[in-house]
Coordinates of N, CA and C in Angstrom, one line a residue:
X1 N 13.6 1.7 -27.8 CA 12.3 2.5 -27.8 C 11.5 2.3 -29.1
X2 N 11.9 2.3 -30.2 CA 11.4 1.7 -31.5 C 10.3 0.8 -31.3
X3 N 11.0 -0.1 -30.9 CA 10.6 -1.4 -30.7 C 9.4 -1.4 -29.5
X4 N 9.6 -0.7 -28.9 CA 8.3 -0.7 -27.6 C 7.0 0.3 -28.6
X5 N 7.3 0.8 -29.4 CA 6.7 2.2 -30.0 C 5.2 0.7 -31.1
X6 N 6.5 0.1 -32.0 CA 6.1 -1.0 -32.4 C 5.0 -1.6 -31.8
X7 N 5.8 -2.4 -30.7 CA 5.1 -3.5 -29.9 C 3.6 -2.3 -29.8
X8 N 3.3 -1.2 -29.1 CA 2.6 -0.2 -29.0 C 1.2 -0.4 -30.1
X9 N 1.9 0.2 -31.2 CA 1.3 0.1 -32.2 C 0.4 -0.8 -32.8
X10 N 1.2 -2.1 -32.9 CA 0.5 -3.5 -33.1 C -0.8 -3.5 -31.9
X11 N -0.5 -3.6 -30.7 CA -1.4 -3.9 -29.8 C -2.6 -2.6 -29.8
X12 N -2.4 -1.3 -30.8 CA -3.6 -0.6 -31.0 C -4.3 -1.4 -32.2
X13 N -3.5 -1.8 -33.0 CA -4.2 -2.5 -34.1 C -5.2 -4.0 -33.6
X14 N -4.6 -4.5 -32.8 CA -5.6 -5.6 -32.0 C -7.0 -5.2 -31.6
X15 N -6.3 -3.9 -30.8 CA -7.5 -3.4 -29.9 C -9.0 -3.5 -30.8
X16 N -7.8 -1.7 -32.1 CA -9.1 -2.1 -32.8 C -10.2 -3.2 -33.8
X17 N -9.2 -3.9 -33.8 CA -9.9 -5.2 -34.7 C -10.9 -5.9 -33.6
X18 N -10.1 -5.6 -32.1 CA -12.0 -6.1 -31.4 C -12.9 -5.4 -31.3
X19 N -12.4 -4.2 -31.6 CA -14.0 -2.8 -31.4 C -14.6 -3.0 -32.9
X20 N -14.0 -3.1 -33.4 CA -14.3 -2.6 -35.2 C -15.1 -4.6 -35.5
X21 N -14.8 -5.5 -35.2 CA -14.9 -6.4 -35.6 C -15.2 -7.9 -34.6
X22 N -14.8 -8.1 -33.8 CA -15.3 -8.9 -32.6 C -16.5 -8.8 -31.8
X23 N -16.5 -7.2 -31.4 CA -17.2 -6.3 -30.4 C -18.5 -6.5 -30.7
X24 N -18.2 -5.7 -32.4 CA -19.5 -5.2 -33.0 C -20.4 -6.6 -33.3
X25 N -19.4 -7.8 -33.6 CA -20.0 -9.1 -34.5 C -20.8 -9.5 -32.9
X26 N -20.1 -9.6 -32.2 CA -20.7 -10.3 -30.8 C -22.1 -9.6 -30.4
X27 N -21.8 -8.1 -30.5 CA -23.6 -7.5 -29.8 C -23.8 -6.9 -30.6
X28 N -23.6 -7.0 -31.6 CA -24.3 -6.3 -32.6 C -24.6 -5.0 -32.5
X29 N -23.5 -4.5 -32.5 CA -23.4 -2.6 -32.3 C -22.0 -2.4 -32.5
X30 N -21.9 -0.7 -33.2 CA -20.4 -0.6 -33.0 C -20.2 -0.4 -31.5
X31 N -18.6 -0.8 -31.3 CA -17.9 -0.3 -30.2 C -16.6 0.8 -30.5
X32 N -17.5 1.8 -30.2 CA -15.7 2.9 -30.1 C -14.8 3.2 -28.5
X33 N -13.9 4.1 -29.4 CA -13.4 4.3 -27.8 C -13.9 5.3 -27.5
X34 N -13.9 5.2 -26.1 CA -14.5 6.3 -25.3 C -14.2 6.8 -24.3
X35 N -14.7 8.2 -23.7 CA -14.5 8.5 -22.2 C -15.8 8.4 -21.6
X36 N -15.8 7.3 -20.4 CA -17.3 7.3 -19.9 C -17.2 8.4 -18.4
X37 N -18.1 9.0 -17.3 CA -17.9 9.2 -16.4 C -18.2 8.7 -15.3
X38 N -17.6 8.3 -14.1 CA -17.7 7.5 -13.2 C -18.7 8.1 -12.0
X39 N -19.0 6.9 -10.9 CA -20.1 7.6 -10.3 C -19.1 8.3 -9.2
X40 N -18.2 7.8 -9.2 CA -17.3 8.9 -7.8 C -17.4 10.7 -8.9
X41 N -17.2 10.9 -10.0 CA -17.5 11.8 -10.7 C -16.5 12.2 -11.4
X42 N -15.2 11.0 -11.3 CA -14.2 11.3 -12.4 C -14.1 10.8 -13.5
X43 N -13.3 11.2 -14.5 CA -13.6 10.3 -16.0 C -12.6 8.9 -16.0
X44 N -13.1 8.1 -17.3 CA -12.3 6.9 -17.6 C -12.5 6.6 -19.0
X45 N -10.8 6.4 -19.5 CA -10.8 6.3 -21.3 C -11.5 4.8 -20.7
X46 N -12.0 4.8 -21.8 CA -12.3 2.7 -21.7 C -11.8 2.3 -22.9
X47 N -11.6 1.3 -23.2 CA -11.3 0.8 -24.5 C -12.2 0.9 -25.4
X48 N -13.1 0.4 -24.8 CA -14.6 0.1 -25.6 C -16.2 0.3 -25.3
X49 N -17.2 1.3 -25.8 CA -18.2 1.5 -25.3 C -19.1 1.3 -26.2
X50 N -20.2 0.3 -26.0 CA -21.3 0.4 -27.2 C -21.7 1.6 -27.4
X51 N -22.5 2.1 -28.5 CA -23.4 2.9 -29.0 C -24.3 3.4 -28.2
X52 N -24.9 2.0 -27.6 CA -26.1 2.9 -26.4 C -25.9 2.7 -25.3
X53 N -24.3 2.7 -25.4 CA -23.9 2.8 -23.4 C -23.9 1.8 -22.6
X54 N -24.2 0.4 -23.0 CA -25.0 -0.1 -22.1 C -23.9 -1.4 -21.4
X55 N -22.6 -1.2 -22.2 CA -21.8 -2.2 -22.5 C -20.3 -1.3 -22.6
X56 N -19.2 -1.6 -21.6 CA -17.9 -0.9 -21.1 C -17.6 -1.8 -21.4
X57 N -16.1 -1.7 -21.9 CA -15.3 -3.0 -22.1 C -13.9 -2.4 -22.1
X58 N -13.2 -3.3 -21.2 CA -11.4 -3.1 -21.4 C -10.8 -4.2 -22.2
X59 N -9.6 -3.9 -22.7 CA -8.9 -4.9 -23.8 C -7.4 -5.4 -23.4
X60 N -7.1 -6.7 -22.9 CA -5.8 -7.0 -22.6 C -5.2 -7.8 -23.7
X61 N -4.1 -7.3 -24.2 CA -3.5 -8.1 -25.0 C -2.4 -9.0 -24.4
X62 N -2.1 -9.1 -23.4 CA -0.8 -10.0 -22.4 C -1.0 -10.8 -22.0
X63 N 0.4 -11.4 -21.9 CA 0.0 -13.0 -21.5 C 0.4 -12.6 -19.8
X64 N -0.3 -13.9 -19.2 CA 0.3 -13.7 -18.0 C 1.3 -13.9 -17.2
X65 N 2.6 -14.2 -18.1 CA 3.8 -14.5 -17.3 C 4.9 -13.5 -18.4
X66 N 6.0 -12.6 -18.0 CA 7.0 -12.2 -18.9 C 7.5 -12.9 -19.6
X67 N 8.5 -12.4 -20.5 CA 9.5 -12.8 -21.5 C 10.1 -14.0 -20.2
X68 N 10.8 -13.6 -19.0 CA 11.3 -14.4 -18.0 C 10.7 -15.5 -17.4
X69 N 9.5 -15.7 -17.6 CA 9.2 -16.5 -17.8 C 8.2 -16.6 -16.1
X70 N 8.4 -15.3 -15.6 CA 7.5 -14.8 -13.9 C 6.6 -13.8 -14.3
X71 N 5.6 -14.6 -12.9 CA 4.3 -14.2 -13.5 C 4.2 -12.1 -13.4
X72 N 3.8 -11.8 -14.3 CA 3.7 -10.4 -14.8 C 2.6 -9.7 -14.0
X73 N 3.5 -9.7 -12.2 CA 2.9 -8.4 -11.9 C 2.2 -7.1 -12.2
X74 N 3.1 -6.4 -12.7 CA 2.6 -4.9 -13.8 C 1.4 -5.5 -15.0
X75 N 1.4 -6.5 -15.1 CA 0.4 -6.9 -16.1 C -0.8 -6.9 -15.1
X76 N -0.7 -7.6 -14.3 CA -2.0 -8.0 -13.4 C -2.4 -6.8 -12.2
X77 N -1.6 -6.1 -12.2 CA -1.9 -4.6 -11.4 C -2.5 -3.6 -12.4
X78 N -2.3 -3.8 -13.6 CA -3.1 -2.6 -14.9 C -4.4 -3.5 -14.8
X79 N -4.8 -4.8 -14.9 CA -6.1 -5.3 -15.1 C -6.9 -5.2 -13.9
X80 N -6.4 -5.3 -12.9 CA -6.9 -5.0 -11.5 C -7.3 -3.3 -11.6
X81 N -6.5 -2.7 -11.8 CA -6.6 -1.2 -12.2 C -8.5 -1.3 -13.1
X82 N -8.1 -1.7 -14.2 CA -9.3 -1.1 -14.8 C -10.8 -2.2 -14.2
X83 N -10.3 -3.0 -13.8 CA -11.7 -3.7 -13.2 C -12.2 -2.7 -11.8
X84 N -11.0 -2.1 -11.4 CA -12.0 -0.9 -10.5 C -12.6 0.1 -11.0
X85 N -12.2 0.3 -12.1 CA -12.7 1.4 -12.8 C -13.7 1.2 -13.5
X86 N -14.1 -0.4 -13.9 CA -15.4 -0.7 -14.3 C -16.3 -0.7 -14.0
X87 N -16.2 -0.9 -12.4 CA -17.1 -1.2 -11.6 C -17.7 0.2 -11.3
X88 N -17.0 1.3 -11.4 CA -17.2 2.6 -11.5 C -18.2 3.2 -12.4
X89 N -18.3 2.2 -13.4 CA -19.2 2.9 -14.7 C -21.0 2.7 -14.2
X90 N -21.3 4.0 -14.1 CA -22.6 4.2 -13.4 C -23.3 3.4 -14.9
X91 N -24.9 2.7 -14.7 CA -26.4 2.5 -15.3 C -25.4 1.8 -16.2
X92 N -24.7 1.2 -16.4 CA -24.1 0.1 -17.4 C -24.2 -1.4 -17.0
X93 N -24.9 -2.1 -18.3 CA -25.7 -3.0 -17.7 C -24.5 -4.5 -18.4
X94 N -23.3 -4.0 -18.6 CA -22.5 -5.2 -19.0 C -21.3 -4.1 -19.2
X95 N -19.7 -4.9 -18.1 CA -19.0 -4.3 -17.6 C -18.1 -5.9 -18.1
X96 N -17.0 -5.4 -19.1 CA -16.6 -6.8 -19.3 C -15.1 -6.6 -19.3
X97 N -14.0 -7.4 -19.4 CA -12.7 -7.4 -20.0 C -12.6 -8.2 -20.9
X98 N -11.8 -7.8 -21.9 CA -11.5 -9.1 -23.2 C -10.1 -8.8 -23.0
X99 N -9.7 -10.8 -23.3 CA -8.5 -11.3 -23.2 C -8.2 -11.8 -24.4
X100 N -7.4 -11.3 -24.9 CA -6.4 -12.4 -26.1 C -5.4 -13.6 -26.0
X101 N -4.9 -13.4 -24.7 CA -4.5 -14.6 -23.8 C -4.6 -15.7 -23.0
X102 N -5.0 -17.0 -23.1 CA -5.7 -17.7 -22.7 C -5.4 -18.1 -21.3
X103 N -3.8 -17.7 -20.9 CA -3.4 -18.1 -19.5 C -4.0 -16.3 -18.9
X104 N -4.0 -15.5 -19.3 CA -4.4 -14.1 -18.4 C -5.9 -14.2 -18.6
X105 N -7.0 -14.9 -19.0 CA -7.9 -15.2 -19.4 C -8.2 -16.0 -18.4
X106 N -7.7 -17.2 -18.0 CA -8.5 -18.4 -17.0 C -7.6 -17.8 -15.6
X107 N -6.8 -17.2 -15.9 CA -6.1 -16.4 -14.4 C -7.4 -15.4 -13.5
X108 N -7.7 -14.7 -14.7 CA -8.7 -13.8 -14.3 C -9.7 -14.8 -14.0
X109 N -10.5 -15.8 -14.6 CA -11.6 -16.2 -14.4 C -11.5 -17.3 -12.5
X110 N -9.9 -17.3 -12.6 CA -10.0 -18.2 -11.3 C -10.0 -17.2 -10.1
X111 N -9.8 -16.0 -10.4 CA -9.7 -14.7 -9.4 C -11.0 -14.5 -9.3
X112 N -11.9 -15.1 -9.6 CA -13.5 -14.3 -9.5 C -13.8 -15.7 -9.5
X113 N -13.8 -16.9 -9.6 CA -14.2 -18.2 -8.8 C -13.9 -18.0 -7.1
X114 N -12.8 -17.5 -7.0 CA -12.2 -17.6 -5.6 C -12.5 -16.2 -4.7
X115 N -13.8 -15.5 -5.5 CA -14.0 -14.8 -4.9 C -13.2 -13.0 -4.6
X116 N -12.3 -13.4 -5.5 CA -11.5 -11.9 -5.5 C -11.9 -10.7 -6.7
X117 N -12.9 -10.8 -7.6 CA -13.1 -10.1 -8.5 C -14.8 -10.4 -8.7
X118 N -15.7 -9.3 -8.5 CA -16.4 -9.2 -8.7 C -17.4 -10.1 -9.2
X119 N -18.5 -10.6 -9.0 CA -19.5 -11.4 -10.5 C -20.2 -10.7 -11.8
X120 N -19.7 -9.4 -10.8 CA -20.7 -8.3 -11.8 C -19.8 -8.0 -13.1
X121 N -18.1 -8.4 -13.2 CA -17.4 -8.0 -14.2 C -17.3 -9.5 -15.3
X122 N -17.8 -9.5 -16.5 CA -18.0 -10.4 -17.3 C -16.4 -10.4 -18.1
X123 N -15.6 -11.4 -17.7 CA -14.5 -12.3 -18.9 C -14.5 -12.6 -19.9
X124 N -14.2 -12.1 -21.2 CA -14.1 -12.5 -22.7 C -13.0 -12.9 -22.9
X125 N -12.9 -14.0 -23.8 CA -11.6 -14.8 -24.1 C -12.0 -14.6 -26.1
X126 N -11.2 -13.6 -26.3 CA -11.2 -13.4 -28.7 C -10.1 -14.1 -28.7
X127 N -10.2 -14.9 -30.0 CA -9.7 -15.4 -30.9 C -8.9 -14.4 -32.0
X128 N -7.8 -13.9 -32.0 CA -7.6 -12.8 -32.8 C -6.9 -13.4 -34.1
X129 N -7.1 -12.7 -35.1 CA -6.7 -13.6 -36.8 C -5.2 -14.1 -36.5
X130 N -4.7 -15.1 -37.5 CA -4.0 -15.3 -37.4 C -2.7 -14.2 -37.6
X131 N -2.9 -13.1 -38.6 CA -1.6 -12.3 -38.9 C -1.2 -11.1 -37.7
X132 N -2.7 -10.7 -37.2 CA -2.7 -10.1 -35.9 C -1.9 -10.9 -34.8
X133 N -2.0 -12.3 -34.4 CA -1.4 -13.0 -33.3 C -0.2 -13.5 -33.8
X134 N 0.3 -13.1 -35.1 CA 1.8 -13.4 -35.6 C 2.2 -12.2 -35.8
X135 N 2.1 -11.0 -35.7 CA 2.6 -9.7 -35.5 C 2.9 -9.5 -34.1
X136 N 2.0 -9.7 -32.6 CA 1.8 -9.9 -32.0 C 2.8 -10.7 -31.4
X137 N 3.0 -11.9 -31.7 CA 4.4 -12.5 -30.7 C 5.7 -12.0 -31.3
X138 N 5.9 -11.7 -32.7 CA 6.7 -10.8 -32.7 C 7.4 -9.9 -32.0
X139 N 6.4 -9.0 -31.7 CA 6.4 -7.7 -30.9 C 7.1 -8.0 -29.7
X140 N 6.9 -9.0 -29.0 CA 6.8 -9.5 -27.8 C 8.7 -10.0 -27.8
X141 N 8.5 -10.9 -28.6 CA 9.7 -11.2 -28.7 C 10.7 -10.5 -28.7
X142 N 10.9 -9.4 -29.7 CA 11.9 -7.9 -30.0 C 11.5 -7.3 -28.8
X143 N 10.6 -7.0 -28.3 CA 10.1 -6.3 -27.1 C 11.0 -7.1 -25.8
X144 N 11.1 -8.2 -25.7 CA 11.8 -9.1 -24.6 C 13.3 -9.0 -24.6
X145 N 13.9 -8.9 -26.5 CA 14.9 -8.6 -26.2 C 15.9 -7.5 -26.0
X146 N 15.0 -6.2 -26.7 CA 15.4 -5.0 -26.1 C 15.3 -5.4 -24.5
X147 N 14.2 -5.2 -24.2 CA 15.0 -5.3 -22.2 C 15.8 -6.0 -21.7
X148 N 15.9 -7.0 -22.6 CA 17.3 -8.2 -21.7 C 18.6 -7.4 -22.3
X149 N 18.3 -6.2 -23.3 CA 19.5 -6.2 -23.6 C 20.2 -6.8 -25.1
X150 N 20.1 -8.6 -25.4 CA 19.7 -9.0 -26.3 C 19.4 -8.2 -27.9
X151 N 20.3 -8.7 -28.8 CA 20.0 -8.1 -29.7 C 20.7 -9.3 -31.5

């Protein structure tokens, strides 16, 4: 549990280095987190919301296959999850996900070639620093071997 707490932690610190620092360099605005309200009329944390609203954004830090090396269901049912939920965000005129992973990154982008994800949901692929993406596989790693057991 430590170690997942960790893993946790680090991947808030990603987050915010794209709101605080990616987000803002890209459109030139801060991005905080937020709760926006949906047009069915329920709420949604988003990861990230410009200043003047105009711009939702979710943040995946995962790659798209497990420690095992199979492709990461539970990974790709939470991003499916929030791309419905984006689509949800009323008068918002850019509805995006950003990926830190380059295989969960062109995975998504071939699910919306092939017609299964929206055109209206825009794909970001960040480059995150190097100490952040070496903290980062870290996590992953200790994170892979608590569950296998592995120690």
């Amino acid at each position: 549990c430590r170690l997942r707490f960790e893993g946790e932690r680090i991947q808030r610190e990603i987050e915010n280095w794209i709101r605080r620092e990616w987000l803002s360099a890209e459109f030139r605005q801060r991005f905080p987190k937020d709760t926006v309200r949906l047009t069915t009329g329920g709420m949604f944390d988003a990861d990230a919301v410009s200043v003047d609203e105009s711009i939702v954004a979710c943040i995946s830090t995962g790659g798209l296959t497990t420690s095992g090396d199979k492709h990461g269901l539970g990974k790709t049912h939470k991003i499916r999850s929030d791309l419905f939920f984006l689509l949800l965000t009323p008068s918002t005129k850019q509805r995006s996900m950003v990926f830190t992973e380059q295989d969960m990154y062109e995975f998504w982008l071939k699910e919306q070639e092939n017609g299964r994800v929206p055109r209206e949901i825009q794909f970001l692929i960040v480059a995150i620093p190097r100490d952040l993406s070496d903290k980062l596989s870290y996590a992953k790693i200790k994170s892979a071997e608590e569950v296998s057991g592995k120690r």
